[in-house]
Short mmCIF file of N, CA and C in Angstrom, two decimals:
data_model
loop_
_atom_site.label_atom_id
_atom_site.label_comp_id
_atom_site.label_asym_id
_atom_site.label_seq_id
_atom_site.Cartn_x
_atom_site.Cartn_y
_atom_site.Cartn_z
N UNK A 1 68.12 129.16 181.49
CA UNK A 1 67.33 129.12 182.70
C UNK A 1 67.36 130.51 183.35
N UNK A 2 66.21 131.02 183.62
CA UNK A 2 66.09 132.35 184.20
C UNK A 2 65.91 132.24 185.71
N UNK A 3 66.75 132.95 186.45
CA UNK A 3 66.67 132.94 187.91
C UNK A 3 66.14 134.29 188.37
N UNK A 4 65.24 134.25 189.30
CA UNK A 4 64.67 135.51 189.77
C UNK A 4 65.64 136.24 190.68
N UNK A 5 65.51 137.54 190.69
CA UNK A 5 66.35 138.38 191.53
C UNK A 5 66.17 138.03 193.00
N UNK A 6 64.96 137.73 193.40
CA UNK A 6 64.67 137.39 194.78
C UNK A 6 65.40 136.11 195.20
N UNK A 7 65.42 135.11 194.34
CA UNK A 7 66.10 133.84 194.64
C UNK A 7 67.59 134.06 194.83
N UNK A 8 68.19 134.85 193.98
CA UNK A 8 69.62 135.14 194.08
C UNK A 8 69.91 135.91 195.36
N UNK A 9 69.08 136.88 195.67
CA UNK A 9 69.26 137.68 196.88
C UNK A 9 69.17 136.81 198.14
N UNK A 10 68.20 135.92 198.18
CA UNK A 10 68.04 135.03 199.33
C UNK A 10 69.24 134.11 199.44
N UNK A 11 69.70 133.54 198.34
CA UNK A 11 70.86 132.65 198.34
C UNK A 11 72.10 133.37 198.86
N UNK A 12 72.35 134.56 198.36
CA UNK A 12 73.53 135.33 198.78
C UNK A 12 73.42 135.69 200.26
N UNK A 13 72.26 136.08 200.71
CA UNK A 13 72.07 136.43 202.12
C UNK A 13 72.33 135.25 203.04
N UNK A 14 71.80 134.10 202.69
CA UNK A 14 72.00 132.90 203.50
C UNK A 14 73.46 132.49 203.50
N UNK A 15 74.11 132.54 202.35
CA UNK A 15 75.53 132.19 202.26
C UNK A 15 76.39 133.11 203.11
N UNK A 16 76.13 134.41 203.05
CA UNK A 16 76.90 135.37 203.85
C UNK A 16 76.67 135.15 205.34
N UNK A 17 75.43 134.88 205.72
CA UNK A 17 75.12 134.64 207.12
C UNK A 17 75.86 133.41 207.63
N UNK A 18 75.80 132.32 206.89
CA UNK A 18 76.47 131.08 207.32
C UNK A 18 77.98 131.26 207.37
N UNK A 19 78.54 131.98 206.41
CA UNK A 19 79.99 132.21 206.41
C UNK A 19 80.42 133.00 207.63
N UNK A 20 79.68 134.04 207.95
CA UNK A 20 80.07 134.87 209.09
C UNK A 20 79.88 134.15 210.41
N UNK A 21 78.92 133.27 210.49
CA UNK A 21 78.65 132.58 211.75
C UNK A 21 79.56 131.38 211.99
N UNK A 22 79.93 130.69 210.95
CA UNK A 22 80.64 129.43 211.14
C UNK A 22 82.07 129.42 210.63
N UNK A 23 82.35 130.12 209.56
CA UNK A 23 83.69 130.04 208.98
C UNK A 23 84.64 131.09 209.52
N UNK A 24 84.14 132.25 209.85
CA UNK A 24 85.01 133.34 210.25
C UNK A 24 84.78 133.74 211.70
N UNK A 25 84.50 132.79 212.53
CA UNK A 25 84.26 133.06 213.94
C UNK A 25 85.59 133.42 214.61
N UNK A 26 85.65 134.54 215.32
CA UNK A 26 86.91 134.91 215.97
C UNK A 26 87.25 133.95 217.11
N UNK A 27 88.54 133.82 217.35
CA UNK A 27 89.00 132.94 218.43
C UNK A 27 88.60 133.55 219.77
N UNK A 28 88.06 132.73 220.64
CA UNK A 28 87.68 133.20 221.96
C UNK A 28 88.37 132.37 223.02
N UNK A 29 88.62 133.00 224.15
CA UNK A 29 89.20 132.27 225.28
C UNK A 29 88.12 131.44 225.95
N UNK A 30 88.55 130.42 226.63
CA UNK A 30 87.61 129.60 227.38
C UNK A 30 87.12 130.38 228.59
N UNK A 31 85.85 130.21 228.91
CA UNK A 31 85.35 130.85 230.12
C UNK A 31 85.52 129.87 231.27
N UNK A 32 85.65 130.38 232.45
CA UNK A 32 85.82 129.54 233.62
C UNK A 32 86.45 130.33 234.74
N UNK A 33 86.79 129.65 235.80
CA UNK A 33 87.42 130.31 236.94
C UNK A 33 88.78 129.71 237.22
N UNK A 34 89.64 130.50 237.82
CA UNK A 34 90.97 130.07 238.21
C UNK A 34 91.50 131.03 239.27
N UNK A 35 92.71 130.81 239.72
CA UNK A 35 93.34 131.68 240.71
C UNK A 35 94.63 132.24 240.14
N UNK A 36 94.82 133.53 240.31
CA UNK A 36 96.05 134.19 239.88
C UNK A 36 97.21 133.61 240.68
N UNK A 37 98.21 133.08 240.00
CA UNK A 37 99.34 132.40 240.66
C UNK A 37 100.24 133.38 241.42
N UNK A 38 100.18 134.66 241.09
CA UNK A 38 101.04 135.66 241.72
C UNK A 38 100.41 136.19 243.01
N UNK A 39 99.20 136.72 242.93
CA UNK A 39 98.59 137.37 244.10
C UNK A 39 97.52 136.52 244.78
N UNK A 40 97.23 135.35 244.20
CA UNK A 40 96.26 134.39 244.75
C UNK A 40 94.81 134.89 244.71
N UNK A 41 94.53 135.92 243.92
CA UNK A 41 93.16 136.41 243.76
C UNK A 41 92.40 135.45 242.85
N UNK A 42 91.13 135.23 243.17
CA UNK A 42 90.30 134.38 242.35
C UNK A 42 89.85 135.15 241.11
N UNK A 43 89.96 134.52 239.96
CA UNK A 43 89.52 135.10 238.70
C UNK A 43 88.24 134.37 238.31
N UNK A 44 87.13 135.09 238.30
CA UNK A 44 85.85 134.43 238.06
C UNK A 44 85.56 134.20 236.58
N UNK A 45 86.20 134.94 235.70
CA UNK A 45 85.96 134.77 234.27
C UNK A 45 87.28 134.96 233.52
N UNK A 46 87.89 133.88 233.09
CA UNK A 46 89.20 133.99 232.44
C UNK A 46 89.13 134.67 231.08
N UNK A 47 87.93 134.86 230.56
CA UNK A 47 87.78 135.57 229.29
C UNK A 47 88.31 137.00 229.42
N UNK A 48 88.15 137.59 230.59
CA UNK A 48 88.58 138.97 230.81
C UNK A 48 89.96 139.07 231.44
N UNK A 49 90.62 137.95 231.70
CA UNK A 49 91.90 137.96 232.41
C UNK A 49 93.08 138.16 231.45
N UNK A 50 94.19 138.60 232.02
CA UNK A 50 95.45 138.64 231.28
C UNK A 50 95.98 137.21 231.24
N UNK A 51 96.66 136.85 230.16
CA UNK A 51 97.19 135.49 230.07
C UNK A 51 98.62 135.51 229.55
N UNK A 52 99.33 134.44 229.88
CA UNK A 52 100.72 134.29 229.45
C UNK A 52 101.03 132.80 229.35
N UNK A 53 101.61 132.41 228.21
CA UNK A 53 101.99 131.00 228.02
C UNK A 53 103.44 130.82 228.43
N UNK A 54 103.66 129.77 229.21
CA UNK A 54 105.01 129.44 229.66
C UNK A 54 105.16 127.93 229.67
N UNK A 55 106.12 127.45 228.92
CA UNK A 55 106.39 126.01 228.80
C UNK A 55 105.13 125.22 228.45
N UNK A 56 104.35 125.75 227.49
CA UNK A 56 103.17 125.06 227.02
C UNK A 56 101.93 125.18 227.89
N UNK A 57 102.04 125.85 229.00
CA UNK A 57 100.92 126.02 229.93
C UNK A 57 100.48 127.49 229.89
N UNK A 58 99.17 127.72 229.91
CA UNK A 58 98.65 129.08 229.95
C UNK A 58 98.31 129.45 231.39
N UNK A 59 98.84 130.58 231.83
CA UNK A 59 98.57 131.10 233.17
C UNK A 59 97.73 132.37 233.03
N UNK A 60 96.80 132.56 233.96
CA UNK A 60 95.89 133.71 233.92
C UNK A 60 96.13 134.61 235.12
N UNK A 61 95.98 135.92 234.89
CA UNK A 61 96.27 136.92 235.92
C UNK A 61 95.16 137.94 235.98
N UNK A 62 94.94 138.48 237.19
CA UNK A 62 93.87 139.47 237.35
C UNK A 62 94.33 140.87 236.97
N UNK A 63 95.64 141.09 236.86
CA UNK A 63 96.13 142.41 236.49
C UNK A 63 97.38 142.29 235.61
N UNK A 64 97.66 143.38 234.93
CA UNK A 64 98.86 143.46 234.10
C UNK A 64 100.12 143.34 234.96
N UNK A 65 100.10 143.95 236.15
CA UNK A 65 101.27 143.90 237.03
C UNK A 65 101.60 142.48 237.47
N UNK A 66 100.56 141.68 237.76
CA UNK A 66 100.80 140.28 238.13
C UNK A 66 101.39 139.50 236.96
N UNK A 67 100.89 139.76 235.78
CA UNK A 67 101.42 139.09 234.59
C UNK A 67 102.90 139.44 234.40
N UNK A 68 103.24 140.70 234.53
CA UNK A 68 104.63 141.13 234.35
C UNK A 68 105.54 140.55 235.44
N UNK A 69 105.05 140.48 236.67
CA UNK A 69 105.84 139.88 237.76
C UNK A 69 106.12 138.41 237.46
N UNK A 70 105.13 137.71 236.96
CA UNK A 70 105.30 136.31 236.62
C UNK A 70 106.31 136.15 235.49
N UNK A 71 106.23 137.00 234.48
CA UNK A 71 107.15 136.91 233.34
C UNK A 71 108.60 137.12 233.76
N UNK A 72 108.83 137.92 234.81
CA UNK A 72 110.19 138.19 235.26
C UNK A 72 110.83 136.98 235.93
N UNK A 73 110.02 136.15 236.61
CA UNK A 73 110.56 134.99 237.31
C UNK A 73 109.47 133.92 237.46
N UNK A 74 109.09 133.25 236.37
CA UNK A 74 108.00 132.30 236.43
C UNK A 74 108.24 131.12 237.37
N UNK A 75 109.45 130.65 237.42
CA UNK A 75 109.76 129.48 238.27
C UNK A 75 109.52 129.77 239.75
N UNK A 76 109.73 131.00 240.17
CA UNK A 76 109.47 131.40 241.56
C UNK A 76 108.01 131.15 241.92
N UNK A 77 107.11 131.50 241.03
CA UNK A 77 105.68 131.36 241.32
C UNK A 77 105.19 129.94 241.10
N UNK A 78 105.76 129.24 240.14
CA UNK A 78 105.33 127.86 239.88
C UNK A 78 105.77 126.96 241.01
N UNK A 79 106.99 127.16 241.50
CA UNK A 79 107.50 126.31 242.57
C UNK A 79 106.92 126.66 243.94
N UNK A 80 106.40 127.90 244.05
CA UNK A 80 105.80 128.35 245.31
C UNK A 80 106.82 128.85 246.31
N UNK A 81 108.07 129.00 245.91
CA UNK A 81 109.13 129.48 246.82
C UNK A 81 109.25 130.97 246.78
#
């Protein structure tokens, strides 16, 4: 069975397109809004925020300094004391 070069090219192109779009999609953060637990600033897009996981919960921060302050004493900020 003879296959044309054009058919093979189209098949390969479609396969590569589908693979790049669906199989190898990079992990993205959820978009949304929240409030920085350290400085109480509103974060309008968590995609651009700094994040830190603590005890299974992800916290978002508007700056690196807020993230580092939280990491030093997370219970202080969670408890609100």
